């Protein structure tokens, strides 16, 4: 693996590894699956707050994607819908061998195996997610149909031509060397096999507007992706934007979960109303700049709106 790739993998491990959370907490909605966001949000949330978690066949199934929102009210429903949308781009998967590249907590793999009858290999660079995925697969009784491997999508630990489908849902934005991921996908696909990919993409080549410096993610635009796919020798069968079905629904859900107004009200109450007496109030005022930090989630969300506004979301199918 080359230098930038190793650096990004370290970053991905930092983003997704929980330091003091358990899988049970995640499944109860007491923590967010993206550890980095969980750490950022936790100090500002009511400890009783519960995030909604997707469920499948009556069992919890954490997914880590922005969701496909038409008809969905909760994030879990939207996330499951996004899996079905991407699978819908492929022919019948019954008995097919599928590689899920960047598999999160194996949520999509569990749906691919239990709903579509596929044999799935998950690939993930985050050790903790690999362990937790195995627990979840056991919980869903799918050990015979879903396997999990620790490794990078840019350096796949599989023989040539063994998969019918490479499935990659909202993970490729993390891959540092996208041409290498495509070359690896082509190598492990059988002739006629397909790559199904859905992901957030940048809409600008401008380094600042891509927010790459802040998000520390190697985001590229859809035209970049198209160029990489064509150069890899895969043929592009389908490409479409679903940004309108992803971002507005996600942002509305986030606002329902954590309204900015509630955070502001909390700040004002803390600063002025909870204590009486001028001296205390002046003391409080002096601490206001610090307390301003407590509206950070609202500000981050506003920034996020801008960030997402500069994003597109693409679904594509490429064939070997
Ligand atoms: C946003 S999550 C998406 C997870 C899953 N596809 C889902 O929809 O629930 C991105 C996933 O990609 C994984 N990932 C990032 N870089 C990777 C790499 N180079 N190789 C394999 N997996 C990677 C992360 O560990 C994480 O599990």
mmCIF file with all atom_site columns, C-alpha atoms in Angstrom, residues 116-310:
data_model
loop_
_atom_site.group_PDB
_atom_site.id
_atom_site.type_symbol
_atom_site.label_atom_id
_atom_site.label_alt_id
_atom_site.label_comp_id
_atom_site.label_asym_id
_atom_site.label_entity_id
_atom_site.label_seq_id
_atom_site.pdbx_PDB_ins_code
_atom_site.Cartn_x
_atom_site.Cartn_y
_atom_site.Cartn_z
_atom_site.occupancy
_atom_site.B_iso_or_equiv
_atom_site.pdbx_formal_charge
_atom_site.auth_seq_id
_atom_site.auth_comp_id
_atom_site.auth_asym_id
_atom_site.auth_atom_id
_atom_site.pdbx_PDB_model_num
ATOM 1   C CA . UNK A 1 116 ? -31.874 -11.597 -2.022  1.00 0.00 ? 116 UNK A CA 1
ATOM 2   C CA . UNK A 1 117 ? -30.248 -14.979 -1.325  1.00 0.00 ? 117 UNK A CA 1
ATOM 3   C CA . UNK A 1 118 ? -26.684 -13.835 -2.153  1.00 0.00 ? 118 UNK A CA 1
ATOM 4   C CA . UNK A 1 119 ? -23.448 -15.251 -0.717  1.00 0.00 ? 119 UNK A CA 1
ATOM 5   C CA . UNK A 1 120 ? -21.628 -12.213 0.625   1.00 0.00 ? 120 UNK A CA 1
ATOM 6   C CA . UNK A 1 121 ? -18.019 -11.412 1.520   1.00 0.00 ? 121 UNK A CA 1
ATOM 7   C CA . UNK A 1 122 ? -17.631 -8.175  3.480   1.00 0.00 ? 122 UNK A CA 1
ATOM 8   C CA . UNK A 1 123 ? -14.396 -6.181  3.317   1.00 0.00 ? 123 UNK A CA 1
ATOM 9   C CA . UNK A 1 124 ? -13.543 -3.493  5.856   1.00 0.00 ? 124 UNK A CA 1
ATOM 10  C CA . UNK A 1 125 ? -10.363 -1.860  7.185   1.00 0.00 ? 125 UNK A CA 1
ATOM 11  C CA . UNK A 1 126 ? -11.751 -1.160  10.660  1.00 0.00 ? 126 UNK A CA 1
ATOM 12  C CA . UNK A 1 127 ? -11.014 -3.993  13.080  1.00 0.00 ? 127 UNK A CA 1
ATOM 13  C CA . UNK A 1 128 ? -13.764 -3.122  15.561  1.00 0.00 ? 128 UNK A CA 1
ATOM 14  C CA . UNK A 1 129 ? -16.373 -3.013  12.774  1.00 0.00 ? 129 UNK A CA 1
ATOM 15  C CA . UNK A 1 130 ? -15.185 -6.431  11.563  1.00 0.00 ? 130 UNK A CA 1
ATOM 16  C CA . UNK A 1 131 ? -15.699 -7.874  15.103  1.00 0.00 ? 131 UNK A CA 1
ATOM 17  C CA . UNK A 1 132 ? -19.079 -6.211  15.590  1.00 0.00 ? 132 UNK A CA 1
ATOM 18  C CA . UNK A 1 133 ? -20.192 -7.308  12.085  1.00 0.00 ? 133 UNK A CA 1
ATOM 19  C CA . UNK A 1 134 ? -19.495 -10.932 13.054  1.00 0.00 ? 134 UNK A CA 1
ATOM 20  C CA . UNK A 1 135 ? -21.699 -10.516 16.171  1.00 0.00 ? 135 UNK A CA 1
ATOM 21  C CA . UNK A 1 136 ? -24.503 -9.016  14.059  1.00 0.00 ? 136 UNK A CA 1
ATOM 22  C CA . UNK A 1 137 ? -24.273 -11.729 11.411  1.00 0.00 ? 137 UNK A CA 1
ATOM 23  C CA . UNK A 1 138 ? -24.559 -14.343 14.200  1.00 0.00 ? 138 UNK A CA 1
ATOM 24  C CA . UNK A 1 139 ? -27.569 -12.456 15.624  1.00 0.00 ? 139 UNK A CA 1
ATOM 25  C CA . UNK A 1 140 ? -29.260 -12.725 12.209  1.00 0.00 ? 140 UNK A CA 1
ATOM 26  C CA . UNK A 1 141 ? -28.280 -16.414 11.867  1.00 0.00 ? 141 UNK A CA 1
ATOM 27  C CA . UNK A 1 142 ? -26.370 -15.847 8.612   1.00 0.00 ? 142 UNK A CA 1
ATOM 28  C CA . UNK A 1 143 ? -22.879 -17.226 9.419   1.00 0.00 ? 143 UNK A CA 1
ATOM 29  C CA . UNK A 1 144 ? -23.134 -19.678 6.517   1.00 0.00 ? 144 UNK A CA 1
ATOM 30  C CA . UNK A 1 145 ? -23.875 -16.937 3.957   1.00 0.00 ? 145 UNK A CA 1
ATOM 31  C CA . UNK A 1 146 ? -21.970 -13.845 5.092   1.00 0.00 ? 146 UNK A CA 1
ATOM 32  C CA . UNK A 1 147 ? -18.213 -13.749 5.808   1.00 0.00 ? 147 UNK A CA 1
ATOM 33  C CA . UNK A 1 148 ? -16.234 -10.742 6.976   1.00 0.00 ? 148 UNK A CA 1
ATOM 34  C CA . UNK A 1 149 ? -12.622 -9.922  6.063   1.00 0.00 ? 149 UNK A CA 1
ATOM 35  C CA . UNK A 1 150 ? -10.245 -7.308  7.410   1.00 0.00 ? 150 UNK A CA 1
ATOM 36  C CA . UNK A 1 151 ? -8.589  -5.579  4.455   1.00 0.00 ? 151 UNK A CA 1
ATOM 37  C CA . UNK A 1 152 ? -8.636  -2.670  2.049   1.00 0.00 ? 152 UNK A CA 1
ATOM 38  C CA . UNK A 1 153 ? -10.839 -2.227  -1.007  1.00 0.00 ? 153 UNK A CA 1
ATOM 39  C CA . UNK A 1 154 ? -7.721  -0.890  -2.749  1.00 0.00 ? 154 UNK A CA 1
ATOM 40  C CA . UNK A 1 155 ? -5.847  -4.137  -2.123  1.00 0.00 ? 155 UNK A CA 1
ATOM 41  C CA . UNK A 1 156 ? -8.439  -6.925  -2.094  1.00 0.00 ? 156 UNK A CA 1
ATOM 42  C CA . UNK A 1 157 ? -7.482  -10.262 -0.514  1.00 0.00 ? 157 UNK A CA 1
ATOM 43  C CA . UNK A 1 158 ? -9.359  -12.327 -3.166  1.00 0.00 ? 158 UNK A CA 1
ATOM 44  C CA . UNK A 1 159 ? -8.466  -14.350 -6.251  1.00 0.00 ? 159 UNK A CA 1
ATOM 45  C CA . UNK A 1 160 ? -9.227  -13.132 -9.787  1.00 0.00 ? 160 UNK A CA 1
ATOM 46  C CA . UNK A 1 161 ? -12.726 -13.483 -11.269 1.00 0.00 ? 161 UNK A CA 1
ATOM 47  C CA . UNK A 1 162 ? -14.510 -14.903 -8.217  1.00 0.00 ? 162 UNK A CA 1
ATOM 48  C CA . UNK A 1 163 ? -17.372 -12.416 -7.749  1.00 0.00 ? 163 UNK A CA 1
ATOM 49  C CA . UNK A 1 164 ? -20.565 -11.791 -9.731  1.00 0.00 ? 164 UNK A CA 1
ATOM 50  C CA . UNK A 1 165 ? -21.056 -8.393  -8.135  1.00 0.00 ? 165 UNK A CA 1
ATOM 51  C CA . UNK A 1 166 ? -18.950 -5.836  -6.293  1.00 0.00 ? 166 UNK A CA 1
ATOM 52  C CA . UNK A 1 167 ? -21.333 -3.788  -4.140  1.00 0.00 ? 167 UNK A CA 1
ATOM 53  C CA . UNK A 1 168 ? -20.032 -0.511  -2.722  1.00 0.00 ? 168 UNK A CA 1
ATOM 54  C CA . UNK A 1 169 ? -22.468 1.678   -0.801  1.00 0.00 ? 169 UNK A CA 1
ATOM 55  C CA . UNK A 1 170 ? -21.286 5.082   0.443   1.00 0.00 ? 170 UNK A CA 1
ATOM 56  C CA . UNK A 1 171 ? -17.765 3.850   1.081   1.00 0.00 ? 171 UNK A CA 1
ATOM 57  C CA . UNK A 1 172 ? -15.744 4.789   -2.006  1.00 0.00 ? 172 UNK A CA 1
ATOM 58  C CA . UNK A 1 173 ? -15.449 8.426   -0.863  1.00 0.00 ? 173 UNK A CA 1
ATOM 59  C CA . UNK A 1 174 ? -13.066 7.052   1.812   1.00 0.00 ? 174 UNK A CA 1
ATOM 60  C CA . UNK A 1 175 ? -10.802 5.250   -0.664  1.00 0.00 ? 175 UNK A CA 1
ATOM 61  C CA . UNK A 1 176 ? -7.613  7.202   -1.269  1.00 0.00 ? 176 UNK A CA 1
ATOM 62  C CA . UNK A 1 177 ? -6.723  5.557   -4.575  1.00 0.00 ? 177 UNK A CA 1
ATOM 63  C CA . UNK A 1 178 ? -9.958  5.309   -6.548  1.00 0.00 ? 178 UNK A CA 1
ATOM 64  C CA . UNK A 1 179 ? -8.398  4.011   -9.816  1.00 0.00 ? 179 UNK A CA 1
ATOM 65  C CA . UNK A 1 180 ? -6.790  1.245   -7.773  1.00 0.00 ? 180 UNK A CA 1
ATOM 66  C CA . UNK A 1 181 ? -10.161 0.324   -6.183  1.00 0.00 ? 181 UNK A CA 1
ATOM 67  C CA . UNK A 1 182 ? -11.655 0.102   -9.695  1.00 0.00 ? 182 UNK A CA 1
ATOM 68  C CA . UNK A 1 183 ? -8.738  -1.995  -10.975 1.00 0.00 ? 183 UNK A CA 1
ATOM 69  C CA . UNK A 1 184 ? -9.160  -4.338  -8.008  1.00 0.00 ? 184 UNK A CA 1
ATOM 70  C CA . UNK A 1 185 ? -12.944 -4.543  -8.566  1.00 0.00 ? 185 UNK A CA 1
ATOM 71  C CA . UNK A 1 186 ? -12.359 -5.410  -12.221 1.00 0.00 ? 186 UNK A CA 1
ATOM 72  C CA . UNK A 1 187 ? -9.796  -8.052  -11.268 1.00 0.00 ? 187 UNK A CA 1
ATOM 73  C CA . UNK A 1 188 ? -12.057 -9.865  -8.757  1.00 0.00 ? 188 UNK A CA 1
ATOM 74  C CA . UNK A 1 189 ? -15.182 -9.708  -10.987 1.00 0.00 ? 189 UNK A CA 1
ATOM 75  C CA . UNK A 1 190 ? -15.915 -12.555 -13.391 1.00 0.00 ? 190 UNK A CA 1
ATOM 76  C CA . UNK A 1 191 ? -16.363 -11.532 -17.047 1.00 0.00 ? 191 UNK A CA 1
ATOM 77  C CA . UNK A 1 192 ? -19.829 -9.943  -17.307 1.00 0.00 ? 192 UNK A CA 1
ATOM 78  C CA . UNK A 1 193 ? -19.865 -9.241  -13.542 1.00 0.00 ? 193 UNK A CA 1
ATOM 79  C CA . UNK A 1 194 ? -20.993 -5.822  -12.287 1.00 0.00 ? 194 UNK A CA 1
ATOM 80  C CA . UNK A 1 195 ? -19.834 -3.101  -9.947  1.00 0.00 ? 195 UNK A CA 1
ATOM 81  C CA . UNK A 1 196 ? -22.776 -1.390  -8.176  1.00 0.00 ? 196 UNK A CA 1
ATOM 82  C CA . UNK A 1 197 ? -21.763 1.837   -6.515  1.00 0.00 ? 197 UNK A CA 1
ATOM 83  C CA . UNK A 1 198 ? -23.607 4.663   -4.755  1.00 0.00 ? 198 UNK A CA 1
ATOM 84  C CA . UNK A 1 199 ? -21.807 7.521   -3.061  1.00 0.00 ? 199 UNK A CA 1
ATOM 85  C CA . UNK A 1 200 ? -21.503 11.188  -2.215  1.00 0.00 ? 200 UNK A CA 1
ATOM 86  C CA . UNK A 1 201 ? -19.360 13.096  -4.700  1.00 0.00 ? 201 UNK A CA 1
ATOM 87  C CA . UNK A 1 202 ? -17.957 16.616  -4.809  1.00 0.00 ? 202 UNK A CA 1
ATOM 88  C CA . UNK A 1 203 ? -19.453 19.108  -7.250  1.00 0.00 ? 203 UNK A CA 1
ATOM 89  C CA . UNK A 1 204 ? -16.401 21.281  -7.586  1.00 0.00 ? 204 UNK A CA 1
ATOM 90  C CA . UNK A 1 205 ? -12.736 20.760  -8.388  1.00 0.00 ? 205 UNK A CA 1
ATOM 91  C CA . UNK A 1 206 ? -11.933 23.677  -6.087  1.00 0.00 ? 206 UNK A CA 1
ATOM 92  C CA . UNK A 1 207 ? -10.032 22.390  -3.044  1.00 0.00 ? 207 UNK A CA 1
ATOM 93  C CA . UNK A 1 208 ? -11.691 24.876  -0.663  1.00 0.00 ? 208 UNK A CA 1
ATOM 94  C CA . UNK A 1 209 ? -15.215 24.372  -1.987  1.00 0.00 ? 209 UNK A CA 1
ATOM 95  C CA . UNK A 1 210 ? -14.793 20.598  -1.779  1.00 0.00 ? 210 UNK A CA 1
ATOM 96  C CA . UNK A 1 211 ? -14.224 21.021  1.957   1.00 0.00 ? 211 UNK A CA 1
ATOM 97  C CA . UNK A 1 212 ? -11.562 18.361  1.621   1.00 0.00 ? 212 UNK A CA 1
ATOM 98  C CA . UNK A 1 213 ? -9.303  20.256  4.027   1.00 0.00 ? 213 UNK A CA 1
ATOM 99  C CA . UNK A 1 214 ? -12.028 20.081  6.705   1.00 0.00 ? 214 UNK A CA 1
ATOM 100 C CA . UNK A 1 215 ? -13.559 16.676  6.106   1.00 0.00 ? 215 UNK A CA 1
ATOM 101 C CA . UNK A 1 216 ? -10.153 15.134  5.352   1.00 0.00 ? 216 UNK A CA 1
ATOM 102 C CA . UNK A 1 217 ? -11.794 12.919  2.769   1.00 0.00 ? 217 UNK A CA 1
ATOM 103 C CA . UNK A 1 218 ? -10.463 12.289  -0.725  1.00 0.00 ? 218 UNK A CA 1
ATOM 104 C CA . UNK A 1 219 ? -13.652 13.406  -2.481  1.00 0.00 ? 219 UNK A CA 1
ATOM 105 C CA . UNK A 1 220 ? -13.771 13.653  -6.266  1.00 0.00 ? 220 UNK A CA 1
ATOM 106 C CA . UNK A 1 221 ? -16.493 14.789  -8.684  1.00 0.00 ? 221 UNK A CA 1
ATOM 107 C CA . UNK A 1 222 ? -18.744 12.514  -10.702 1.00 0.00 ? 222 UNK A CA 1
ATOM 108 C CA . UNK A 1 223 ? -16.955 13.398  -14.007 1.00 0.00 ? 223 UNK A CA 1
ATOM 109 C CA . UNK A 1 224 ? -13.705 12.318  -12.261 1.00 0.00 ? 224 UNK A CA 1
ATOM 110 C CA . UNK A 1 225 ? -15.320 8.997   -11.312 1.00 0.00 ? 225 UNK A CA 1
ATOM 111 C CA . UNK A 1 226 ? -16.644 8.516   -14.839 1.00 0.00 ? 226 UNK A CA 1
ATOM 112 C CA . UNK A 1 227 ? -13.135 9.055   -16.211 1.00 0.00 ? 227 UNK A CA 1
ATOM 113 C CA . UNK A 1 228 ? -11.631 6.571   -13.711 1.00 0.00 ? 228 UNK A CA 1
ATOM 114 C CA . UNK A 1 229 ? -14.280 3.948   -14.544 1.00 0.00 ? 229 UNK A CA 1
ATOM 115 C CA . UNK A 1 230 ? -13.756 4.229   -18.285 1.00 0.00 ? 230 UNK A CA 1
ATOM 116 C CA . UNK A 1 231 ? -9.960  4.123   -17.840 1.00 0.00 ? 231 UNK A CA 1
ATOM 117 C CA . UNK A 1 232 ? -10.267 0.959   -15.706 1.00 0.00 ? 232 UNK A CA 1
ATOM 118 C CA . UNK A 1 233 ? -11.697 -0.991  -18.642 1.00 0.00 ? 233 UNK A CA 1
ATOM 119 C CA . UNK A 1 234 ? -15.147 -1.388  -17.059 1.00 0.00 ? 234 UNK A CA 1
ATOM 120 C CA . UNK A 1 235 ? -18.075 -0.228  -19.182 1.00 0.00 ? 235 UNK A CA 1
ATOM 121 C CA . UNK A 1 236 ? -20.541 2.189   -17.642 1.00 0.00 ? 236 UNK A CA 1
ATOM 122 C CA . UNK A 1 237 ? -24.099 0.826   -17.971 1.00 0.00 ? 237 UNK A CA 1
ATOM 123 C CA . UNK A 1 238 ? -25.999 3.280   -15.804 1.00 0.00 ? 238 UNK A CA 1
ATOM 124 C CA . UNK A 1 239 ? -25.320 6.573   -14.033 1.00 0.00 ? 239 UNK A CA 1
ATOM 125 C CA . UNK A 1 240 ? -27.760 8.885   -12.291 1.00 0.00 ? 240 UNK A CA 1
ATOM 126 C CA . UNK A 1 241 ? -27.899 11.450  -9.552  1.00 0.00 ? 241 UNK A CA 1
ATOM 127 C CA . UNK A 1 242 ? -30.191 10.813  -6.568  1.00 0.00 ? 242 UNK A CA 1
ATOM 128 C CA . UNK A 1 243 ? -29.025 13.868  -4.589  1.00 0.00 ? 243 UNK A CA 1
ATOM 129 C CA . UNK A 1 244 ? -32.611 15.223  -4.437  1.00 0.00 ? 244 UNK A CA 1
ATOM 130 C CA . UNK A 1 245 ? -33.818 11.995  -2.817  1.00 0.00 ? 245 UNK A CA 1
ATOM 131 C CA . UNK A 1 246 ? -30.909 11.845  -0.339  1.00 0.00 ? 246 UNK A CA 1
ATOM 132 C CA . UNK A 1 247 ? -29.859 15.217  1.109   1.00 0.00 ? 247 UNK A CA 1
ATOM 133 C CA . UNK A 1 248 ? -33.159 17.111  1.745   1.00 0.00 ? 248 UNK A CA 1
ATOM 134 C CA . UNK A 1 249 ? -34.736 14.130  3.548   1.00 0.00 ? 249 UNK A CA 1
ATOM 135 C CA . UNK A 1 250 ? -31.591 13.551  5.596   1.00 0.00 ? 250 UNK A CA 1
ATOM 136 C CA . UNK A 1 251 ? -31.326 17.215  6.635   1.00 0.00 ? 251 UNK A CA 1
ATOM 137 C CA . UNK A 1 252 ? -35.034 17.367  7.553   1.00 0.00 ? 252 UNK A CA 1
ATOM 138 C CA . UNK A 1 253 ? -34.655 14.253  9.706   1.00 0.00 ? 253 UNK A CA 1
ATOM 139 C CA . UNK A 1 254 ? -31.594 15.737  11.424  1.00 0.00 ? 254 UNK A CA 1
ATOM 140 C CA . UNK A 1 255 ? -33.523 18.930  12.183  1.00 0.00 ? 255 UNK A CA 1
ATOM 141 C CA . UNK A 1 256 ? -36.389 16.875  13.646  1.00 0.00 ? 256 UNK A CA 1
ATOM 142 C CA . UNK A 1 257 ? -33.932 14.884  15.813  1.00 0.00 ? 257 UNK A CA 1
ATOM 143 C CA . UNK A 1 258 ? -31.898 17.828  17.067  1.00 0.00 ? 258 UNK A CA 1
ATOM 144 C CA . UNK A 1 259 ? -33.653 21.146  16.381  1.00 0.00 ? 259 UNK A CA 1
ATOM 145 C CA . UNK A 1 260 ? -31.239 24.077  16.355  1.00 0.00 ? 260 UNK A CA 1
ATOM 146 C CA . UNK A 1 261 ? -33.775 26.164  18.287  1.00 0.00 ? 261 UNK A CA 1
ATOM 147 C CA . UNK A 1 262 ? -33.661 23.739  21.220  1.00 0.00 ? 262 UNK A CA 1
ATOM 148 C CA . UNK A 1 263 ? -29.884 24.080  21.413  1.00 0.00 ? 263 UNK A CA 1
ATOM 149 C CA . UNK A 1 264 ? -30.142 27.880  21.317  1.00 0.00 ? 264 UNK A CA 1
ATOM 150 C CA . UNK A 1 265 ? -32.821 27.883  23.998  1.00 0.00 ? 265 UNK A CA 1
ATOM 151 C CA . UNK A 1 266 ? -30.573 25.735  26.173  1.00 0.00 ? 266 UNK A CA 1
ATOM 152 C CA . UNK A 1 267 ? -27.726 28.224  25.711  1.00 0.00 ? 267 UNK A CA 1
ATOM 153 C CA . UNK A 1 268 ? -29.847 31.268  26.616  1.00 0.00 ? 268 UNK A CA 1
ATOM 154 C CA . UNK A 1 269 ? -31.346 29.538  29.627  1.00 0.00 ? 269 UNK A CA 1
ATOM 155 C CA . UNK A 1 270 ? -27.929 28.577  30.896  1.00 0.00 ? 270 UNK A CA 1
ATOM 156 C CA . UNK A 1 271 ? -26.505 32.047  30.323  1.00 0.00 ? 271 UNK A CA 1
ATOM 157 C CA . UNK A 1 272 ? -29.292 34.134  31.846  1.00 0.00 ? 272 UNK A CA 1
ATOM 158 C CA . UNK A 1 273 ? -32.193 32.450  33.421  1.00 0.00 ? 273 UNK A CA 1
ATOM 159 C CA . UNK A 1 274 ? -30.892 29.674  35.587  1.00 0.00 ? 274 UNK A CA 1
ATOM 160 C CA . UNK A 1 275 ? -29.196 32.006  38.046  1.00 0.00 ? 275 UNK A CA 1
ATOM 161 C CA . UNK A 1 276 ? -30.328 35.239  39.612  1.00 0.00 ? 276 UNK A CA 1
ATOM 162 C CA . UNK A 1 277 ? -28.304 38.202  40.913  1.00 0.00 ? 277 UNK A CA 1
ATOM 163 C CA . UNK A 1 278 ? -26.301 40.661  38.806  1.00 0.00 ? 278 UNK A CA 1
ATOM 164 C CA . UNK A 1 279 ? -22.896 39.484  39.910  1.00 0.00 ? 279 UNK A CA 1
ATOM 165 C CA . UNK A 1 280 ? -23.643 35.958  38.842  1.00 0.00 ? 280 UNK A CA 1
ATOM 166 C CA . UNK A 1 281 ? -25.115 37.199  35.615  1.00 0.00 ? 281 UNK A CA 1
ATOM 167 C CA . UNK A 1 282 ? -21.989 39.203  34.856  1.00 0.00 ? 282 UNK A CA 1
ATOM 168 C CA . UNK A 1 283 ? -19.888 36.152  35.672  1.00 0.00 ? 283 UNK A CA 1
ATOM 169 C CA . UNK A 1 284 ? -22.055 34.150  33.331  1.00 0.00 ? 284 UNK A CA 1
ATOM 170 C CA . UNK A 1 285 ? -21.702 36.787  30.620  1.00 0.00 ? 285 UNK A CA 1
ATOM 171 C CA . UNK A 1 286 ? -17.935 36.527  30.884  1.00 0.00 ? 286 UNK A CA 1
ATOM 172 C CA . UNK A 1 287 ? -18.261 32.814  30.260  1.00 0.00 ? 287 UNK A CA 1
ATOM 173 C CA . UNK A 1 288 ? -20.616 33.308  27.323  1.00 0.00 ? 288 UNK A CA 1
ATOM 174 C CA . UNK A 1 289 ? -17.948 32.790  24.652  1.00 0.00 ? 289 UNK A CA 1
ATOM 175 C CA . UNK A 1 290 ? -17.293 29.367  26.131  1.00 0.00 ? 290 UNK A CA 1
ATOM 176 C CA . UNK A 1 291 ? -20.985 28.635  26.311  1.00 0.00 ? 291 UNK A CA 1
ATOM 177 C CA . UNK A 1 292 ? -21.311 29.634  22.694  1.00 0.00 ? 292 UNK A CA 1
ATOM 178 C CA . UNK A 1 293 ? -19.560 26.369  22.076  1.00 0.00 ? 293 UNK A CA 1
ATOM 179 C CA . UNK A 1 294 ? -22.750 24.623  23.118  1.00 0.00 ? 294 UNK A CA 1
ATOM 180 C CA . UNK A 1 295 ? -24.444 25.794  19.934  1.00 0.00 ? 295 UNK A CA 1
ATOM 181 C CA . UNK A 1 296 ? -21.682 24.143  17.995  1.00 0.00 ? 296 UNK A CA 1
ATOM 182 C CA . UNK A 1 297 ? -23.907 21.324  16.761  1.00 0.00 ? 297 UNK A CA 1
ATOM 183 C CA . UNK A 1 298 ? -26.250 23.916  15.246  1.00 0.00 ? 298 UNK A CA 1
ATOM 184 C CA . UNK A 1 299 ? -23.320 25.704  13.631  1.00 0.00 ? 299 UNK A CA 1
ATOM 185 C CA . UNK A 1 300 ? -21.824 22.444  12.488  1.00 0.00 ? 300 UNK A CA 1
ATOM 186 C CA . UNK A 1 301 ? -25.192 21.553  10.995  1.00 0.00 ? 301 UNK A CA 1
ATOM 187 C CA . UNK A 1 302 ? -25.348 24.880  9.189   1.00 0.00 ? 302 UNK A CA 1
ATOM 188 C CA . UNK A 1 303 ? -21.857 24.257  7.905   1.00 0.00 ? 303 UNK A CA 1
ATOM 189 C CA . UNK A 1 304 ? -23.023 20.773  7.026   1.00 0.00 ? 304 UNK A CA 1
ATOM 190 C CA . UNK A 1 305 ? -25.912 22.223  4.986   1.00 0.00 ? 305 UNK A CA 1
ATOM 191 C CA . UNK A 1 306 ? -23.364 24.209  3.014   1.00 0.00 ? 306 UNK A CA 1
ATOM 192 C CA . UNK A 1 307 ? -21.127 21.200  2.750   1.00 0.00 ? 307 UNK A CA 1
ATOM 193 C CA . UNK A 1 308 ? -23.936 18.981  1.504   1.00 0.00 ? 308 UNK A CA 1
ATOM 194 C CA . UNK A 1 309 ? -25.110 21.712  -0.819  1.00 0.00 ? 309 UNK A CA 1
ATOM 195 C CA . UNK A 1 310 ? -21.747 21.326  -2.506  1.00 0.00 ? 310 UNK A CA 1
#
